[in-house]
Short mmCIF file of C-alpha atoms and ligand atoms in Angstrom, two decimals:
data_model
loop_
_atom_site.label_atom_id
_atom_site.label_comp_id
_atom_site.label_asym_id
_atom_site.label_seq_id
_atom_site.Cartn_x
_atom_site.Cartn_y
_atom_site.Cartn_z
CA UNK A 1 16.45 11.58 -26.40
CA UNK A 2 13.57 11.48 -24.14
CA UNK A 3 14.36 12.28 -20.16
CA UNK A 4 13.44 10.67 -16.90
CA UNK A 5 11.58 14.19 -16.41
CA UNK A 6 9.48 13.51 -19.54
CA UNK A 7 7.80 9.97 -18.27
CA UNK A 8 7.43 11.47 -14.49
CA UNK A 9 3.66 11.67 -13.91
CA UNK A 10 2.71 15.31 -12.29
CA UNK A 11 1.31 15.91 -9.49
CA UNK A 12 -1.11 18.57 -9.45
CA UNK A 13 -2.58 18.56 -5.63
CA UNK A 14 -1.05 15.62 -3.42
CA UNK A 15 -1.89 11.80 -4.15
CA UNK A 16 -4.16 10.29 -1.12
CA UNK A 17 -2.32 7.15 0.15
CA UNK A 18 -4.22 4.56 -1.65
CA UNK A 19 -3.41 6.65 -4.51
CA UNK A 20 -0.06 7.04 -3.46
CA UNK A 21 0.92 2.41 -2.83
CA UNK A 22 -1.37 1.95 -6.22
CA UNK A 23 1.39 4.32 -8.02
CA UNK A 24 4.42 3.49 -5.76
CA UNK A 25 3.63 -0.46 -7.21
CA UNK A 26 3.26 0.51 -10.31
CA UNK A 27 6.67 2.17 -10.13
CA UNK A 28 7.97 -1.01 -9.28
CA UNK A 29 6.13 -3.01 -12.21
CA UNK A 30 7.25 -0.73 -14.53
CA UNK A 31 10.90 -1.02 -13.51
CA UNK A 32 10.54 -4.72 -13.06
CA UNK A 33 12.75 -7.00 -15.62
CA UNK A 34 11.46 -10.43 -14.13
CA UNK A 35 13.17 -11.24 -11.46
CA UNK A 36 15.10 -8.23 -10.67
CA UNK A 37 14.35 -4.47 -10.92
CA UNK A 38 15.98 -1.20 -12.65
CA UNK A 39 17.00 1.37 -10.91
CA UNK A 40 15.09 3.52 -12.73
CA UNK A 41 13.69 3.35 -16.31
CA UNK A 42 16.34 5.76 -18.23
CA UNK A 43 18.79 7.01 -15.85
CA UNK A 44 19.97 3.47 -14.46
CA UNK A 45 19.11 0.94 -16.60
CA UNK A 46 20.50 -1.86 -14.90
CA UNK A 47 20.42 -3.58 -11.05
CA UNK A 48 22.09 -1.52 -8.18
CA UNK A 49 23.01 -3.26 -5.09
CA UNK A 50 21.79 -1.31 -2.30
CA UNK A 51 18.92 0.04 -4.38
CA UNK A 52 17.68 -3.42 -5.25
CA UNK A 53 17.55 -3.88 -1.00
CA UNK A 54 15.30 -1.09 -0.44
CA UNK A 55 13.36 -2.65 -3.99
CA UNK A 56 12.92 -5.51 -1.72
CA UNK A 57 11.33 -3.78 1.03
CA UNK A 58 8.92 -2.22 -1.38
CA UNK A 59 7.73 -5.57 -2.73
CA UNK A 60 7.34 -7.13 0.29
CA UNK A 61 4.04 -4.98 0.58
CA UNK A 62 3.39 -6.25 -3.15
CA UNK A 63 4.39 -9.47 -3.34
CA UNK A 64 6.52 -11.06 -0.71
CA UNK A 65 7.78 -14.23 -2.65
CA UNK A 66 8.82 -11.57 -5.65
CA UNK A 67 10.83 -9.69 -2.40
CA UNK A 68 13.17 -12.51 -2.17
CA UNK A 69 13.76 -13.05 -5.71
CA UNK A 70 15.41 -9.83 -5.82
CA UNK A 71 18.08 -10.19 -3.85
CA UNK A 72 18.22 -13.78 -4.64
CA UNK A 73 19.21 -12.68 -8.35
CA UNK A 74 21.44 -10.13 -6.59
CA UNK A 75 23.30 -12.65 -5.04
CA UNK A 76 23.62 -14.32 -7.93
CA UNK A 77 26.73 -11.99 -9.02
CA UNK A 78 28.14 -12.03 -5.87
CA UNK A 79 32.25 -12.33 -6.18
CA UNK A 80 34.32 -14.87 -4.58
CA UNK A 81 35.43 -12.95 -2.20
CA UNK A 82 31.67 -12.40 -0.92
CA UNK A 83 31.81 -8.72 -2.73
CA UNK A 84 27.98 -7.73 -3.45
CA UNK A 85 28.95 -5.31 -6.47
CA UNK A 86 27.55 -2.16 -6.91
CA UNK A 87 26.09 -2.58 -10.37
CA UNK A 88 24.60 -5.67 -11.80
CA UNK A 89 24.74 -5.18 -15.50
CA UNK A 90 21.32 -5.94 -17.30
CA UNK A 91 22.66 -7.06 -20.71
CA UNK A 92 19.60 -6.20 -22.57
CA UNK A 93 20.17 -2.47 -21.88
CA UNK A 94 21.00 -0.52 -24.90
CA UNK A 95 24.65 0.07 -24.73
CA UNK A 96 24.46 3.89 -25.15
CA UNK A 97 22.25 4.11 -21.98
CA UNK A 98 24.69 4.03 -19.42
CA UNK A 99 28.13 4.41 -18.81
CA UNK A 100 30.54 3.06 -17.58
CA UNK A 101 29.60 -0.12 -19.31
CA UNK A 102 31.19 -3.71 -18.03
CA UNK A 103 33.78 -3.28 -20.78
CA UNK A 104 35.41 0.05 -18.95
CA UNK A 105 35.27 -1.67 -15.69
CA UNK A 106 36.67 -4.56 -17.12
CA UNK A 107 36.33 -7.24 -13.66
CA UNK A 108 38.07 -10.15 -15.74
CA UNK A 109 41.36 -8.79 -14.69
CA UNK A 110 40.22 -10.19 -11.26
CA UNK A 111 39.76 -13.57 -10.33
CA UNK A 112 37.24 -13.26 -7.93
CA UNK A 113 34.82 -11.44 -9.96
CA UNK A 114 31.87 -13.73 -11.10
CA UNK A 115 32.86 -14.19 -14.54
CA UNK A 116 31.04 -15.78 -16.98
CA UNK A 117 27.59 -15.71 -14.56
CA UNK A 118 27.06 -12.10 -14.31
CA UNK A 119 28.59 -8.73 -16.26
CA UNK A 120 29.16 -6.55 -12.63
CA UNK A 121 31.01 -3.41 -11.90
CA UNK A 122 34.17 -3.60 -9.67
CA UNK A 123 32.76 -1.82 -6.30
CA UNK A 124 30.42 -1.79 -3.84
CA UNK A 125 27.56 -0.13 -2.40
CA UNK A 126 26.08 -0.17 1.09
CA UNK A 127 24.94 -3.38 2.86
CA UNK A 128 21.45 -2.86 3.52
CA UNK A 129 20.65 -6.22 1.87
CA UNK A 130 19.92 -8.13 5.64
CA UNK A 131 17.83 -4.64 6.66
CA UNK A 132 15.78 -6.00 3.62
CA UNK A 133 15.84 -9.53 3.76
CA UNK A 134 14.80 -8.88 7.81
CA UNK A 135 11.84 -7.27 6.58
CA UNK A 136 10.64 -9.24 4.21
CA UNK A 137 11.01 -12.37 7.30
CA UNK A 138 8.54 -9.91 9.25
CA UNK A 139 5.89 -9.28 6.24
CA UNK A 140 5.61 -13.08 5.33
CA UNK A 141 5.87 -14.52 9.40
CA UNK A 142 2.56 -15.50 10.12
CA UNK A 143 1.23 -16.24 6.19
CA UNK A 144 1.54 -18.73 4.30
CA UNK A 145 4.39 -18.41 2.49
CA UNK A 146 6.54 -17.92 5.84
CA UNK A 147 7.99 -21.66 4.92
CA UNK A 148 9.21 -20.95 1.60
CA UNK A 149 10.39 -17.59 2.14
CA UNK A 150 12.23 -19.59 5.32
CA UNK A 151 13.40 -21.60 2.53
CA UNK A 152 15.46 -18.89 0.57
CA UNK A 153 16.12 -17.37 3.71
CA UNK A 154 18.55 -20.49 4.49
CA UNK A 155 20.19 -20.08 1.13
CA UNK A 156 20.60 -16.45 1.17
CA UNK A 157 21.84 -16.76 5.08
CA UNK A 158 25.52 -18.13 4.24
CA UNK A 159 25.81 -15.50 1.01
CA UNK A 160 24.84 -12.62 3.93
CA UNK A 161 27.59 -13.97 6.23
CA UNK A 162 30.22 -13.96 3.34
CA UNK A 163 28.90 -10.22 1.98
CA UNK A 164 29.68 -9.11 5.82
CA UNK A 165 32.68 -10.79 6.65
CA UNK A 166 34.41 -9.35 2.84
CA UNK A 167 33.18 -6.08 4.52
CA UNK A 168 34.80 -7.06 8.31
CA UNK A 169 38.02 -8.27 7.13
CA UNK A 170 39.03 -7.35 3.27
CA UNK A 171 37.41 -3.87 3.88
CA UNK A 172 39.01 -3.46 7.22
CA UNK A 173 42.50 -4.73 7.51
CA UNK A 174 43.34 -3.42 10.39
CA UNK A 175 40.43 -3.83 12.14
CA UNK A 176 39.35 -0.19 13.14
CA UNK A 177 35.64 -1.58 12.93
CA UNK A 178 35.73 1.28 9.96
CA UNK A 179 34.72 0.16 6.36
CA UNK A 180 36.92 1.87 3.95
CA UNK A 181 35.26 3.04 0.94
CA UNK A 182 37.28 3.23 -2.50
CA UNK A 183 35.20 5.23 -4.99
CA UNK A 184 32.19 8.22 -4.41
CA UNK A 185 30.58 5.18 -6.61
CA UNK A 186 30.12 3.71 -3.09
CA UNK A 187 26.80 5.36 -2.44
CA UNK A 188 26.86 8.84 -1.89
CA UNK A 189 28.50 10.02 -5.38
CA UNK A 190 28.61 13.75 -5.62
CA UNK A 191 28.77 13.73 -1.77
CA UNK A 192 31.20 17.37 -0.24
CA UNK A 193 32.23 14.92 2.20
CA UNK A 194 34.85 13.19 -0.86
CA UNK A 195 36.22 16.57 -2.13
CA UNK A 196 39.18 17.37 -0.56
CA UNK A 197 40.52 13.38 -1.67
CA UNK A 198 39.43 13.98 -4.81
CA UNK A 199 41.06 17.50 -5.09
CA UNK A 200 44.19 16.14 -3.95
CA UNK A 201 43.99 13.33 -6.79
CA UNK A 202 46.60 13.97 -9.61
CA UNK A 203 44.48 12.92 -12.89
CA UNK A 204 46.10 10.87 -15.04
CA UNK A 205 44.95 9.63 -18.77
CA UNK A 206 41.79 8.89 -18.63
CA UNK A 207 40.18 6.65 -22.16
CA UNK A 208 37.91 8.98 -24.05
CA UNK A 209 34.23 8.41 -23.16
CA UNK A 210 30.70 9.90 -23.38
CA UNK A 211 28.80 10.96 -20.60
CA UNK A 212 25.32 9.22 -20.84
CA UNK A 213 23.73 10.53 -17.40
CA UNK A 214 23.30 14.32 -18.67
CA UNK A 215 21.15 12.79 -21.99
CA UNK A 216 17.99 11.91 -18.92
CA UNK A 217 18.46 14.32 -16.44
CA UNK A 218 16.64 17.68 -17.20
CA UNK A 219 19.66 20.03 -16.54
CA UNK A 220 23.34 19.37 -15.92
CA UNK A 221 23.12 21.16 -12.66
CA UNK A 222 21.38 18.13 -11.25
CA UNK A 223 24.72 15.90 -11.58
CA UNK A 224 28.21 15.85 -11.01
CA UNK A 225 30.31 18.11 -12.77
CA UNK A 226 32.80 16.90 -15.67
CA UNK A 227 35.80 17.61 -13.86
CA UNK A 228 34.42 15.21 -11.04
CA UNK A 229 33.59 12.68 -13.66
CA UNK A 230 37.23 12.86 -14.76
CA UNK A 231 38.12 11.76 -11.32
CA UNK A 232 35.73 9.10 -11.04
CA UNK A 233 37.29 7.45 -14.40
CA UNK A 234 40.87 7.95 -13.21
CA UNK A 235 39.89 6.45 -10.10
CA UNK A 236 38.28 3.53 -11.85
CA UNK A 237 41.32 3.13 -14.03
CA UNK A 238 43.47 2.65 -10.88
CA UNK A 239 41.65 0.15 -9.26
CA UNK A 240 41.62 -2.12 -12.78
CA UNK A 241 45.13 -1.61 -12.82
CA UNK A 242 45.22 -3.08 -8.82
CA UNK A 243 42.91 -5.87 -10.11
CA UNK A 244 40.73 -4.53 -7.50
CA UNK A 245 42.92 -6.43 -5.25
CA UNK A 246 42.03 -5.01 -1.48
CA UNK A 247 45.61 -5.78 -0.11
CA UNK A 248 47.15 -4.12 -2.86
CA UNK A 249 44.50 -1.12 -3.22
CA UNK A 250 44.92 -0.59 1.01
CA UNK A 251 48.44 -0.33 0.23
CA UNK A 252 48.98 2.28 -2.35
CA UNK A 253 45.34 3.66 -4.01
CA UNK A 254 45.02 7.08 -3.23
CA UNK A 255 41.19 7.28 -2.63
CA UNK A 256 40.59 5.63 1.19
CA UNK A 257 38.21 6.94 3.03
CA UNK A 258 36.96 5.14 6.41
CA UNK A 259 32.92 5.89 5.91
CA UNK A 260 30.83 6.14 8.82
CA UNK A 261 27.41 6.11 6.85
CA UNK A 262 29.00 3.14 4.85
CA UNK A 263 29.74 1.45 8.85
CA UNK A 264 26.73 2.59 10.50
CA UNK A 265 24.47 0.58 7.79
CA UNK A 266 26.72 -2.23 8.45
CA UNK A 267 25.99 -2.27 12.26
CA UNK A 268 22.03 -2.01 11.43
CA UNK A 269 22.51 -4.73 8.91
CA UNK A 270 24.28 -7.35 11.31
CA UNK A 271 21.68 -6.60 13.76
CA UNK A 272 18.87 -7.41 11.45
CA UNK A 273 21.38 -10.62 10.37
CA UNK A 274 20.92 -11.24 13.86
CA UNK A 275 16.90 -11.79 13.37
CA UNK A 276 17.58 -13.25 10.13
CA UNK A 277 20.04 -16.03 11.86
CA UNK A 278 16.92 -16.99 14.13
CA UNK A 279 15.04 -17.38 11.17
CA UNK A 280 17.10 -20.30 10.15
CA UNK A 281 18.68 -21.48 13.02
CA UNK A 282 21.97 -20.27 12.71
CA UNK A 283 25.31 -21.79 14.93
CA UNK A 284 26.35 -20.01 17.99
CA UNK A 285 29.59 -19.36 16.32
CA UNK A 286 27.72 -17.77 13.39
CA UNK A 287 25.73 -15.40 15.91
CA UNK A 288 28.55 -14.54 18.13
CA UNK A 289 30.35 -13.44 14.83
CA UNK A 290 27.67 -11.40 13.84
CA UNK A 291 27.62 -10.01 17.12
CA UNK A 292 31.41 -9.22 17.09
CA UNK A 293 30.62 -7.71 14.09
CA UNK A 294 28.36 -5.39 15.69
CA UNK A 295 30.17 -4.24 18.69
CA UNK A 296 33.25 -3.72 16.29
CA UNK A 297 31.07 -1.30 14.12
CA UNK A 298 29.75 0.41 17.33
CA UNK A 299 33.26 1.22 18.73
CA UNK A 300 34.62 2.39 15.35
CA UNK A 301 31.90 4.61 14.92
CA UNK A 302 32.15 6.03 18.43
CA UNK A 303 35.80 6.64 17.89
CA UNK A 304 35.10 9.29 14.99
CA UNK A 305 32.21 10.72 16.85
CA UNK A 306 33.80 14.83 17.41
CA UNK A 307 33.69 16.18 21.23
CA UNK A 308 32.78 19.48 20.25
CA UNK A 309 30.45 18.97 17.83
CA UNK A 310 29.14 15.59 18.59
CA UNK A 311 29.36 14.65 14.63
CA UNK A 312 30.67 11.89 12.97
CA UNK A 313 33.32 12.01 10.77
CA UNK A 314 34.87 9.92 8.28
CA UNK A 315 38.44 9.60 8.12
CA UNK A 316 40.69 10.22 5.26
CA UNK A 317 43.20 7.62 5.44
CA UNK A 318 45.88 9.66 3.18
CA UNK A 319 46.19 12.50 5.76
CA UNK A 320 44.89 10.52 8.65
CA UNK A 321 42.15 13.65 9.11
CA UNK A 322 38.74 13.75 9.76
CA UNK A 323 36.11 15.14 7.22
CA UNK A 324 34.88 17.87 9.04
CA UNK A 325 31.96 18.54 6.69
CA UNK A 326 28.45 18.69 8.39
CA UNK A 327 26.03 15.78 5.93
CA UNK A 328 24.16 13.31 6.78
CA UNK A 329 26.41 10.84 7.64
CA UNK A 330 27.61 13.00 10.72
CA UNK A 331 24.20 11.82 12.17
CA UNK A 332 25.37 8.10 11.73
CA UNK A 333 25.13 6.89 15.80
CA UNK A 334 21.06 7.42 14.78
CA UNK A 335 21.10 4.27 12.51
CA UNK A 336 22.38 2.24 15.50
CA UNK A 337 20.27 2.18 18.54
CA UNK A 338 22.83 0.88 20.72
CA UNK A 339 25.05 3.59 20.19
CA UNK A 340 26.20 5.56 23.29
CA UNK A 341 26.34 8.57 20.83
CA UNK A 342 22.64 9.17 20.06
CA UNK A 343 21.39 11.93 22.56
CA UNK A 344 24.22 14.42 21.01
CA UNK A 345 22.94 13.41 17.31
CA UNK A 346 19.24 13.57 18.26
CA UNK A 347 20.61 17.08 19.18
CA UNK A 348 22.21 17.54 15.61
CA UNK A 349 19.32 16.19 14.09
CA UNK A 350 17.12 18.36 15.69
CA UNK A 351 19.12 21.41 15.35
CA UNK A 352 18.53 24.11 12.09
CA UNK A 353 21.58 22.71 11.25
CA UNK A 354 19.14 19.70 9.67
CA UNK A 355 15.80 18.74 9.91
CA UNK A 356 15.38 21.98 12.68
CA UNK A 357 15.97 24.42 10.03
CA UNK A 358 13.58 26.78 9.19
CA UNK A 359 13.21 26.97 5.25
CA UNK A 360 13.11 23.04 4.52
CA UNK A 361 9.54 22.50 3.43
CA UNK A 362 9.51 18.83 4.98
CA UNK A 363 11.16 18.43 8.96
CA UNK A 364 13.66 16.01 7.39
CA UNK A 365 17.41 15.03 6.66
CA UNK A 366 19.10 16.76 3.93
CA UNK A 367 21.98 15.03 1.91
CA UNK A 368 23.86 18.24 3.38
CA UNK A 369 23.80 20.51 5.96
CA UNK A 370 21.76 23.51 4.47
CA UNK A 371 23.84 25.97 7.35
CA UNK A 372 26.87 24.03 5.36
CA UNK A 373 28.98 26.65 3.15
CA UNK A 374 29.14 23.74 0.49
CA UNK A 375 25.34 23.06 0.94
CA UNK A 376 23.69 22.97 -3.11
CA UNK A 377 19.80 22.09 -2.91
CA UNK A 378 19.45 20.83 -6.78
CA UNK A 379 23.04 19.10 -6.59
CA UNK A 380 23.41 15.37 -6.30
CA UNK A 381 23.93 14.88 -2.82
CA UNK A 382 25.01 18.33 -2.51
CA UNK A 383 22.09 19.52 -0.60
CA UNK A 384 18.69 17.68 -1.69
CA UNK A 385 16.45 14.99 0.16
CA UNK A 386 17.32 11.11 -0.54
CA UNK A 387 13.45 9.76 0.42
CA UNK A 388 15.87 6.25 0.88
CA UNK A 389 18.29 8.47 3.60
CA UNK A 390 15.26 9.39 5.89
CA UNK A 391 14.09 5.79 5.43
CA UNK A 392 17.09 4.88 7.40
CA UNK A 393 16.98 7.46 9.79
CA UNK A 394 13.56 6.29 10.33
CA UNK A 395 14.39 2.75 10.82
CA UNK A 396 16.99 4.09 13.58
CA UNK A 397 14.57 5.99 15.56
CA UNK A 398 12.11 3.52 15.81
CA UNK A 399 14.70 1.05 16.54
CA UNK A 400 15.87 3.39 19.32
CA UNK A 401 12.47 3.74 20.70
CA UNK A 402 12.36 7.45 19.67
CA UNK A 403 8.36 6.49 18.51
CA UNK A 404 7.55 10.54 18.46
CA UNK A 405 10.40 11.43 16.29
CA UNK A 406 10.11 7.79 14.35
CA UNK A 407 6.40 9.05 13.69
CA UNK A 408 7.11 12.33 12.80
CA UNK A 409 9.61 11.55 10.04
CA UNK A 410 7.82 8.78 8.41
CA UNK A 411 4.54 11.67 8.31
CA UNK A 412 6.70 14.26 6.92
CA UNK A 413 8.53 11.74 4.56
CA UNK A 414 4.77 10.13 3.39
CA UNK A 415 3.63 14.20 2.76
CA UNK A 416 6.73 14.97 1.04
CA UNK A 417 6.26 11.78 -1.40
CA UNK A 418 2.16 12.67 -1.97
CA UNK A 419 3.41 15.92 -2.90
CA UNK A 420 6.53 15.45 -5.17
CA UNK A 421 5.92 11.52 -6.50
CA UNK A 422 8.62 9.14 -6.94
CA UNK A 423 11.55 11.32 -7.75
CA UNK A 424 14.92 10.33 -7.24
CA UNK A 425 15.82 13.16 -4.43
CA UNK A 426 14.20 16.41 -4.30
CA UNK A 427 15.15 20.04 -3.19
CA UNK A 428 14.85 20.28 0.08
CA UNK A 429 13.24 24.17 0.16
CA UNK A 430 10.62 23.92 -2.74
CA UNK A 431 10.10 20.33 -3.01
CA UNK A 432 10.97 20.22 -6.74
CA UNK A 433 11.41 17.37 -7.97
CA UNK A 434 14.95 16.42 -9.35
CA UNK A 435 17.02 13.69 -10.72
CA UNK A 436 15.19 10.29 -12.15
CA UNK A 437 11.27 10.07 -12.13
CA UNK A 438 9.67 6.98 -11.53
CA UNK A 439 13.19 6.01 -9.28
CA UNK A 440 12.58 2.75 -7.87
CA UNK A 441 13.94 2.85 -4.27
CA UNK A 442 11.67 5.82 -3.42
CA UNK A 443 8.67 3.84 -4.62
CA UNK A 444 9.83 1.23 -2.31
CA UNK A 445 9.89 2.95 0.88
CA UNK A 446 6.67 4.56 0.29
CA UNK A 447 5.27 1.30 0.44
CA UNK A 448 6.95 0.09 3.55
CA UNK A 449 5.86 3.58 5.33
CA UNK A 450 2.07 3.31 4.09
CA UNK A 451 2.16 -0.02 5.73
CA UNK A 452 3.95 0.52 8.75
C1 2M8 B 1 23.67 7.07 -8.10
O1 2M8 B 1 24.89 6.56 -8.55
C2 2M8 B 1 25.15 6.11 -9.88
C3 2M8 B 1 26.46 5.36 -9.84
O2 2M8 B 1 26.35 4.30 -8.93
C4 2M8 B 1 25.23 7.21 -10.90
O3 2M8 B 1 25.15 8.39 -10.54
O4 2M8 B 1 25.37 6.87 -12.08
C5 2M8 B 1 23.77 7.13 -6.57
O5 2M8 B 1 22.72 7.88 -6.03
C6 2M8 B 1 23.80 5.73 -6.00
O6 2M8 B 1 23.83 5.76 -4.60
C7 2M8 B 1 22.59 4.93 -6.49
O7 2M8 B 1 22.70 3.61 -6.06
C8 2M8 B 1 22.50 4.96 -8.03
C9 2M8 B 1 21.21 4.34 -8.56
O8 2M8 B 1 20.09 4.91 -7.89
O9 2M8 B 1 22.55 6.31 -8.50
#
């Protein structure tokens, strides 16, 4: 079976810049299924939530009408309960090319799932859907399609509102301002910062079933291990059998982690809601939620935030302790620019504990801490550069005013992308390339960088 690796173009010296938009929209062409976009072309076959946001950004400097359509046909499979699920299922994929299919994750035995409109998987990913759909209101002000894309904006507006509030309330029940996260399927997969829950997880029979992610990546070493597959199965065998129910999974499931990275993107996306509820002329009551959603994230945030080391930390909600376990997501106060956290993460940030350290060939933000004892450089999110994770980091400089740092990321992130091409995530010492070529998201923030 041919790889990812075998379709990735090589780069012999670095790309210029017009070189480097003309590939980064070809990328997105390629991946493009009319209407919505793969993930990638082998790898991920099929529509992911938060990767189709950051799509959008990346064809808003393409097409801005095409932008919208995106998460438009996102939406589409949104669940009743305002769930935006993690996977979109594209149902003329070849049903050896991914797994778990829709049949494993069997939704149906929920009635909120969209059944019958859309084939979806049962979790969710990060909510940087309004970050998008705020962005693509800023490319198309001022042209002439601002009306129309005002247009979808007012449809889109209400399914936003419901997406947050699921996250607010059915994510939150006791209203820490924390969004609990059920799976590693939530966004950062292979992440240290899940290991101890998922070492403490007592496996139970798990279906038989064939691993199809090792068949397009060039070496195993890339991806999770099969043990930690094993745990993502069981995991996903529990939540069918709590109908993916979030009273009943807060009550007894025995993966609950409150996720600061998972929060912080909340917080950036209900202040971009904010912009997006000017755009259409949105209630009081609708803004003061958003902004109660806000200062909710803010303080929940601040209250993981460690004295002594100024990072924060998730929570594991079966021991009540914080992940002490030095990733990206201890960084999170730098996504939100009102947070009264930020000068002791620039400090982090700064530090050779991340972008500060001495052997990274880009200044950047590792998935983990390379001073970390658990740090892995060619490990999925063990250790390599997410292109998508210092897009965010970006976004919360500039937001924060830092323009020098903002400017000095998005250089090093635009150098790093001329050099290694659209890879999924990349080691973080050499700069080889690693995961999925051709990866969508990647492609997309390159674009929004060149033009920003
Ligand atoms: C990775 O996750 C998928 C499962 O969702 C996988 O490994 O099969 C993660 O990097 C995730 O954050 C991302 O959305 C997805 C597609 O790029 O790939």
């Amino acid at each position: 079976m041919s790889t990812d690796s075998d379709i990735a173009p090589v780069y012999g010296t670095a790309l210029t810049d017009v070189g480097l938009g003309e590939q980064a929209a070809d990328v997105l062409r390629t991946n493009d299924m009319g209407g919505w976009t793969k993930a990638a072309p082998l790898l991920y076959p099929h529509q992911w939530s938060w990767d189709s946001a950051f799509v959008a950004i990346g064809w808003a400097q393409v097409d801005v009408r095409r932008a919208m359509t995106e998460q438009q046909r996102l939406f589409e499979a949104q669940w009743a309960n305002g769930m935006v699920p993690q996977i979109v299922f594209n149902p003329l994929a070849d049903a050896e090319s991914y797994f778990p299919d829709p049949a494993r994750w069997a939704v149906e035995v929920c009635p909120e799932a969209p059944v019958g409109v859309a084939e979806t998987s049962g979790i969710c990913q990060p909510p940087v859907h309004a970050i998008a759909v705020a962005r693509i209101w800023e490319v198309a002000r001022g042209t002439t399609d601002a009306e129309a894309v005002r247009t979808e904006l007012r449809t889109l507006f209400p399914k936003l509102m419901a997406w947050h509030r699921y996250l607010a309330e059915n994510r939150d029940p006791s209203g820490s301002g924390l969004v609990t996260t059920y799976h590693p399927w939530e966004g950062i997969d292979n992440s240290p910062r899940w290991d101890g829950v998922l070492a403490r997880l007592e496996v139970g029979e798990v279906p038989p079933y064939v691993r199809r992610d090792l068949s397009h990546v060039a070496d195993a070493g890339q991806r999770p291990s099969n043990a930690t597959y094993d745990r993502f199965l069981w995991l996903l065998e529990l939540l069918k059998r709590f109908r993916y129910d979030d009273a009943a999974i807060h009550e007894a499931y025995p993966f609950l982690v409150k996720d600061v990275f998972f929060t912080s993107v909340l917080v950036m996306a209900n202040r971009a809601l904010l912009t997006v509820a000017d755009a259409v002329g949105a209630t009081c009551a609708e803004r003061a939620q958003i902004q109660t959603w806000v200062e909710r994230g803010r303080a929940g945030i601040a209250a993981t935030v460690d004295a002594e080391s100024g990072m924060a930390y998730d929570v594991d909600l079966g021991t009540g302790a914080p992940i002490e376990v030095a990733t990206f997501a201890g960084l999170s106060p730098l996504l939100d620019a009102g947070s009264p956290h930020r000068a002791r993460a620039l400090r982090n940030l700064d530090s050779s504990a991340f972008a500060g350290h001495p052997g990274l060939r880009w200044a950047m933000v590792p998935s983990t801490s390379p001073s970390a004892e658990c740090f892995d450089p060619r490990n999925y999110w063990r250790g390599p550069v997410w292109p998508i994770v210092n897009w965010l980091f970006w976004r919360g400089l500039r937001d924060g005013r830092d323009t020098a740092r903002a400017e000095a990321l998005r250089e090093a992130s635009l150098d790093s992308l001329r050099h290694v091409g659209f890879a999924e995530y990349f080691h973080p010492m050499t700069g080889e390339a690693l995961g999925s070529a051709m990866q969508s998201w990647t492609a997309a923030v390159a674009l929004d960088w060149l033009a920003s």
